[in-house]
mmCIF file of C-alpha atoms in Angstrom:
data_model
loop_
_atom_site.group_PDB
_atom_site.id
_atom_site.type_symbol
_atom_site.label_atom_id
_atom_site.label_comp_id
_atom_site.label_asym_id
_atom_site.label_seq_id
_atom_site.Cartn_x
_atom_site.Cartn_y
_atom_site.Cartn_z
ATOM 1 C CA ALA A 2 105.687 138.239 -55.403
ATOM 2 C CA GLN A 3 103.218 135.713 -56.694
ATOM 3 C CA LYS A 4 99.602 136.408 -55.817
ATOM 4 C CA ILE A 5 96.160 135.025 -56.628
ATOM 5 C CA THR A 6 93.094 137.232 -56.334
ATOM 6 C CA GLN A 7 89.511 135.999 -56.205
ATOM 7 C CA THR A 8 87.234 138.998 -55.878
ATOM 8 C CA GLN A 9 83.939 137.151 -55.497
ATOM 9 C CA PRO A 10 83.474 135.895 -51.945
ATOM 10 C CA GLY A 11 80.081 134.416 -52.862
ATOM 11 C CA MET A 12 78.088 133.634 -55.986
ATOM 12 C CA PHE A 13 74.599 132.324 -56.746
ATOM 13 C CA VAL A 14 73.582 130.553 -59.935
ATOM 14 C CA GLN A 15 70.373 128.926 -61.053
ATOM 15 C CA GLU A 16 70.504 125.207 -61.698
ATOM 16 C CA LYS A 17 71.339 124.342 -65.332
ATOM 17 C CA GLU A 18 72.815 127.771 -66.010
ATOM 18 C CA ALA A 19 76.478 128.567 -66.583
ATOM 19 C CA VAL A 20 78.576 130.492 -64.072
ATOM 20 C CA THR A 21 81.995 132.130 -64.220
ATOM 21 C CA LEU A 22 84.248 132.349 -61.186
ATOM 22 C CA ASP A 23 86.910 135.014 -61.477
ATOM 23 C CA CYS A 24 90.596 134.592 -60.804
ATOM 24 C CA THR A 25 93.465 136.938 -61.537
ATOM 25 C CA TYR A 26 97.076 136.226 -60.817
ATOM 26 C CA ASP A 27 100.340 138.049 -60.572
ATOM 27 C CA THR A 28 103.735 136.573 -61.278
ATOM 28 C CA SER A 29 106.940 137.601 -62.976
ATOM 29 C CA ASP A 30 107.848 134.027 -63.832
ATOM 30 C CA PRO A 31 107.329 132.933 -67.455
ATOM 31 C CA SER A 32 106.547 129.353 -66.449
ATOM 32 C CA TYR A 33 103.661 128.659 -64.136
ATOM 33 C CA GLY A 34 100.610 126.467 -63.716
ATOM 34 C CA LEU A 35 97.113 127.503 -62.800
ATOM 35 C CA PHE A 36 94.672 125.244 -60.972
ATOM 36 C CA TRP A 37 91.150 125.197 -59.707
ATOM 37 C CA TYR A 38 90.080 123.161 -56.719
ATOM 38 C CA LYS A 39 86.605 122.500 -55.340
ATOM 39 C CA GLN A 40 85.990 122.136 -51.633
ATOM 40 C CA PRO A 41 82.556 120.692 -50.800
ATOM 41 C CA SER A 42 81.169 120.705 -47.282
ATOM 42 C CA SER A 43 82.988 117.448 -46.579
ATOM 43 C CA GLY A 44 86.205 119.457 -46.562
ATOM 44 C CA GLU A 45 88.274 117.601 -49.127
ATOM 45 C CA MET A 46 90.008 119.647 -51.804
ATOM 46 C CA ILE A 47 89.115 118.191 -55.197
ATOM 47 C CA PHE A 48 91.237 118.976 -58.243
ATOM 48 C CA LEU A 49 89.154 120.271 -61.148
ATOM 49 C CA ILE A 50 91.310 121.631 -63.925
ATOM 50 C CA TYR A 51 94.834 122.703 -64.851
ATOM 51 C CA GLN A 52 96.239 125.261 -67.307
ATOM 52 C CA GLY A 53 99.915 125.618 -68.098
ATOM 53 C CA SER A 54 101.276 129.030 -68.943
ATOM 54 C CA TYR A 55 102.493 127.820 -72.335
ATOM 55 C CA ASP A 56 99.329 125.975 -73.262
ATOM 56 C CA GLN A 57 97.858 127.462 -76.401
ATOM 57 C CA GLN A 58 94.331 126.290 -75.832
ATOM 58 C CA ASN A 59 92.039 126.769 -72.887
ATOM 59 C CA ALA A 60 91.767 123.700 -70.682
ATOM 60 C CA THR A 61 88.489 121.818 -70.497
ATOM 61 C CA GLU A 62 87.364 118.959 -68.274
ATOM 62 C CA GLY A 63 83.780 117.931 -68.775
ATOM 63 C CA ARG A 64 81.561 120.787 -67.597
ATOM 64 C CA TYR A 65 84.577 122.777 -66.434
ATOM 65 C CA SER A 66 86.566 125.062 -68.657
ATOM 66 C CA LEU A 67 89.277 127.559 -67.866
ATOM 67 C CA ASN A 68 89.125 130.895 -69.659
ATOM 68 C CA PHE A 69 92.827 131.692 -69.790
ATOM 69 C CA GLN A 70 93.705 135.241 -70.820
ATOM 70 C CA LYS A 71 97.435 135.509 -70.402
ATOM 71 C CA ALA A 72 97.778 139.189 -71.258
ATOM 72 C CA ARG A 73 95.173 140.064 -68.628
ATOM 73 C CA LYS A 74 96.597 137.510 -66.186
ATOM 74 C CA SER A 75 93.222 135.980 -65.631
ATOM 75 C CA ALA A 76 92.194 132.340 -65.310
ATOM 76 C CA ASN A 77 88.460 132.275 -64.825
ATOM 77 C CA LEU A 78 86.633 129.002 -64.207
ATOM 78 C CA VAL A 79 83.476 128.431 -66.216
ATOM 79 C CA ILE A 80 81.013 125.809 -65.037
ATOM 80 C CA SER A 81 78.389 124.952 -67.599
ATOM 81 C CA ALA A 82 74.963 123.484 -66.815
ATOM 82 C CA SER A 83 75.290 123.979 -63.052
ATOM 83 C CA GLN A 84 74.111 121.189 -60.789
ATOM 84 C CA LEU A 85 73.091 121.286 -57.147
ATOM 85 C CA GLY A 86 76.195 119.251 -56.347
ATOM 86 C CA ASP A 87 78.361 122.093 -57.621
ATOM 87 C CA SER A 88 77.572 124.092 -54.494
ATOM 88 C CA ALA A 89 80.939 124.379 -52.772
ATOM 89 C CA MET A 90 83.943 126.587 -52.157
ATOM 90 C CA TYR A 91 86.188 127.066 -55.188
ATOM 91 C CA PHE A 92 89.860 127.942 -54.956
ATOM 92 C CA CYS A 93 92.126 129.226 -57.692
ATOM 93 C CA ALA A 94 95.804 128.423 -57.256
ATOM 94 C CA MET A 95 99.127 128.926 -59.003
ATOM 95 C CA ARG A 96 102.295 126.894 -58.927
ATOM 96 C CA ASP A 97 105.716 127.876 -60.137
ATOM 97 C CA ILE A 98 106.590 125.117 -62.584
ATOM 98 C CA ARG A 99 110.319 125.677 -62.121
ATOM 99 C CA ASP A 100 109.982 124.560 -58.534
ATOM 100 C CA SER A 101 110.238 121.025 -59.831
ATOM 101 C CA GLY A 102 109.871 118.653 -56.959
ATOM 102 C CA THR A 103 107.791 120.898 -54.794
ATOM 103 C CA TYR A 104 104.144 121.821 -55.103
ATOM 104 C CA LYS A 105 104.216 125.190 -53.402
ATOM 105 C CA TYR A 106 100.826 126.458 -54.426
ATOM 106 C CA ILE A 107 99.714 130.038 -53.983
ATOM 107 C CA PHE A 108 95.975 130.076 -53.285
ATOM 108 C CA GLY A 109 93.269 132.686 -53.531
ATOM 109 C CA THR A 110 90.774 133.310 -50.748
ATOM 110 C CA GLY A 111 88.091 131.298 -52.511
ATOM 111 C CA THR A 112 84.595 131.828 -53.895
ATOM 112 C CA ARG A 113 81.586 130.147 -52.323
ATOM 113 C CA LEU A 114 79.146 129.030 -55.011
ATOM 114 C CA LYS A 115 75.537 128.232 -54.254
ATOM 115 C CA VAL A 116 73.439 126.559 -56.929
ATOM 116 C CA LEU A 117 69.726 127.273 -56.610
ATOM 117 C CA ALA A 118 67.044 124.750 -57.559
ATOM 118 C CA GLU B 25 92.454 102.995 -53.031
ATOM 119 C CA ALA B 26 92.340 105.089 -49.870
ATOM 120 C CA GLY B 27 92.861 108.811 -50.244
ATOM 121 C CA VAL B 28 94.762 111.131 -47.951
ATOM 122 C CA THR B 29 93.372 110.772 -44.465
ATOM 123 C CA GLN B 30 93.707 113.226 -41.624
ATOM 124 C CA PHE B 31 93.011 112.916 -37.918
ATOM 125 C CA PRO B 32 91.377 114.444 -35.971
ATOM 126 C CA SER B 33 88.817 116.040 -38.235
ATOM 127 C CA HIS B 34 87.981 118.596 -35.566
ATOM 128 C CA SER B 35 89.820 119.663 -32.446
ATOM 129 C CA VAL B 36 89.031 122.305 -29.819
ATOM 130 C CA ILE B 37 91.798 123.086 -27.357
ATOM 131 C CA GLU B 38 92.633 125.827 -24.900
ATOM 132 C CA LYS B 39 95.376 128.342 -25.460
ATOM 133 C CA GLY B 40 98.650 126.940 -24.214
ATOM 134 C CA GLN B 41 97.755 123.316 -24.790
ATOM 135 C CA THR B 42 99.353 120.986 -27.284
ATOM 136 C CA VAL B 43 97.706 119.442 -30.324
ATOM 137 C CA THR B 44 99.056 116.853 -32.706
ATOM 138 C CA LEU B 45 97.555 116.448 -36.147
ATOM 139 C CA ARG B 46 98.167 113.316 -38.165
ATOM 140 C CA CYS B 47 98.208 112.741 -41.904
ATOM 141 C CA ASP B 48 98.308 109.436 -43.747
ATOM 142 C CA PRO B 49 99.193 110.023 -47.392
ATOM 143 C CA ILE B 50 98.129 107.860 -50.277
ATOM 144 C CA SER B 51 100.142 104.658 -50.186
ATOM 145 C CA GLY B 52 103.317 104.935 -52.209
ATOM 146 C CA HIS B 53 103.357 108.722 -52.321
ATOM 147 C CA ASP B 54 106.809 109.985 -51.398
ATOM 148 C CA ASN B 55 105.757 113.636 -51.296
ATOM 149 C CA LEU B 56 103.713 114.947 -48.400
ATOM 150 C CA TYR B 57 102.646 118.550 -47.874
ATOM 151 C CA TRP B 58 101.040 120.554 -45.114
ATOM 152 C CA TYR B 59 98.945 123.638 -45.840
ATOM 153 C CA ARG B 60 96.893 125.851 -43.553
ATOM 154 C CA ARG B 61 93.871 128.086 -44.020
ATOM 155 C CA VAL B 62 93.121 130.639 -41.377
ATOM 156 C CA MET B 63 89.478 131.688 -41.567
ATOM 157 C CA GLY B 64 88.758 134.205 -44.286
ATOM 158 C CA LYS B 65 92.258 134.074 -45.644
ATOM 159 C CA GLU B 66 93.996 132.137 -48.349
ATOM 160 C CA ILE B 67 95.413 128.654 -47.999
ATOM 161 C CA LYS B 68 99.116 128.858 -47.251
ATOM 162 C CA PHE B 69 101.930 126.387 -47.713
ATOM 163 C CA LEU B 70 103.623 125.172 -44.542
ATOM 164 C CA LEU B 71 106.097 122.502 -45.565
ATOM 165 C CA HIS B 72 106.956 119.648 -47.885
ATOM 166 C CA PHE B 73 108.427 116.225 -47.118
ATOM 167 C CA VAL B 74 110.107 113.931 -49.597
ATOM 168 C CA LYS B 75 109.978 110.601 -47.843
ATOM 169 C CA GLU B 76 111.225 111.384 -44.351
ATOM 170 C CA SER B 77 113.237 114.476 -45.286
ATOM 171 C CA LYS B 78 112.012 118.057 -45.115
ATOM 172 C CA GLN B 79 112.367 119.419 -48.650
ATOM 173 C CA ASP B 80 110.985 122.854 -47.867
ATOM 174 C CA GLU B 81 109.759 124.197 -44.535
ATOM 175 C CA SER B 82 109.759 127.856 -45.449
ATOM 176 C CA GLY B 83 106.078 128.242 -44.641
ATOM 177 C CA MET B 84 106.236 127.121 -41.027
ATOM 178 C CA PRO B 85 105.067 130.157 -39.022
ATOM 179 C CA ASN B 86 107.313 129.769 -35.962
ATOM 180 C CA ASN B 87 109.048 127.274 -33.695
ATOM 181 C CA ARG B 88 105.810 126.334 -31.966
ATOM 182 C CA PHE B 89 105.112 124.143 -35.001
ATOM 183 C CA LEU B 90 106.935 120.849 -35.421
ATOM 184 C CA ALA B 91 106.368 118.460 -38.297
ATOM 185 C CA GLU B 92 107.735 114.952 -38.516
ATOM 186 C CA ARG B 93 107.502 112.075 -40.931
ATOM 187 C CA THR B 94 109.256 109.154 -39.369
ATOM 188 C CA GLY B 95 109.885 106.293 -41.770
ATOM 189 C CA GLY B 96 108.548 108.272 -44.668
ATOM 190 C CA THR B 97 104.966 107.138 -44.145
ATOM 191 C CA TYR B 98 102.529 109.150 -42.064
ATOM 192 C CA SER B 99 103.269 112.638 -40.813
ATOM 193 C CA THR B 100 102.426 114.543 -37.666
ATOM 194 C CA LEU B 101 102.156 118.262 -37.121
ATOM 195 C CA LYS B 102 102.425 119.335 -33.516
ATOM 196 C CA VAL B 103 101.504 122.766 -32.244
ATOM 197 C CA GLN B 104 102.958 123.505 -28.809
ATOM 198 C CA PRO B 105 101.873 125.689 -27.120
ATOM 199 C CA ALA B 106 98.828 126.588 -29.198
ATOM 200 C CA GLU B 107 97.830 130.226 -29.606
ATOM 201 C CA LEU B 108 94.508 131.732 -30.678
ATOM 202 C CA GLU B 109 95.865 132.669 -34.103
ATOM 203 C CA ASP B 110 96.644 129.031 -34.822
ATOM 204 C CA SER B 111 92.941 128.344 -35.346
ATOM 205 C CA GLY B 112 92.116 127.243 -38.852
ATOM 206 C CA VAL B 113 92.032 124.273 -41.146
ATOM 207 C CA TYR B 114 95.186 122.265 -41.634
ATOM 208 C CA PHE B 115 95.336 120.401 -44.925
ATOM 209 C CA CYS B 116 97.616 117.568 -45.789
ATOM 210 C CA ALA B 117 98.314 116.555 -49.373
ATOM 211 C CA SER B 118 100.441 113.983 -51.129
ATOM 212 C CA SER B 119 101.787 113.203 -54.568
ATOM 213 C CA PRO B 120 103.756 110.332 -56.024
ATOM 214 C CA GLY B 121 106.511 112.393 -57.612
ATOM 215 C CA ILE B 122 107.324 115.552 -59.511
ATOM 216 C CA SER B 123 105.384 114.543 -62.599
ATOM 217 C CA GLY B 124 101.684 115.165 -62.908
ATOM 218 C CA ASN B 125 99.680 118.284 -62.477
ATOM 219 C CA THR B 126 98.127 117.933 -59.096
ATOM 220 C CA ILE B 127 98.521 116.855 -55.528
ATOM 221 C CA TYR B 128 95.821 115.020 -53.606
ATOM 222 C CA PHE B 129 94.385 116.708 -50.549
ATOM 223 C CA GLY B 130 92.827 115.281 -47.436
ATOM 224 C CA GLU B 131 89.672 116.645 -45.852
ATOM 225 C CA GLY B 132 91.586 118.812 -43.438
ATOM 226 C CA SER B 133 91.823 119.033 -39.675
ATOM 227 C CA TRP B 134 89.803 121.880 -38.190
ATOM 228 C CA LEU B 135 91.605 123.363 -35.196
ATOM 229 C CA THR B 136 89.966 125.821 -32.828
ATOM 230 C CA VAL B 137 92.033 127.363 -30.062
ATOM 231 C CA VAL B 138 89.959 129.043 -27.341
#
């Protein structure tokens, strides 16, 4: 069965430093997509970054990058130059790409990040 | 452009009562999804509408949950009768089609059953 594991319930990082949020996944499907979402205190789930299982390069979006290690089944999120506004809950998720037409995401339990001034 | 909106944002009800959550997707989005996060656990898929039809309702926990999307616009999720274990955050999301790499979430409806 597909599963996402986030082992860090909470993390602290100093402002302007980089931080890595861990995510490991388990699937037997060759085609899948990996996502990271941010949930600030307002509650909305904000899409951050996507990595396809066949993508050769690690995905990057501004200060966000995804460290994709397929053999280890890990998809860690790296946030560079942390800002106070990065304080939020972060969720790693996986979607089976073959389920075309349905976005049945499998989510991890989340990591709460606190950026310190 | 308005995002996905959910109502109510917070609800506290007694065990045995009924609650109806509403979701207005982004205009023009045919796909509408419901997810739920029970405290301390992962976010779980409940069901998926394509327009007014239920594409996949495999995540619905039991027959106390009823989702509708009349006319293919907004959707409601009714819990009747509510139980303590139904407490959590109910997220709605929408997407325009099968292309693209994300769906757009609302802010969630926090439900507390006491």
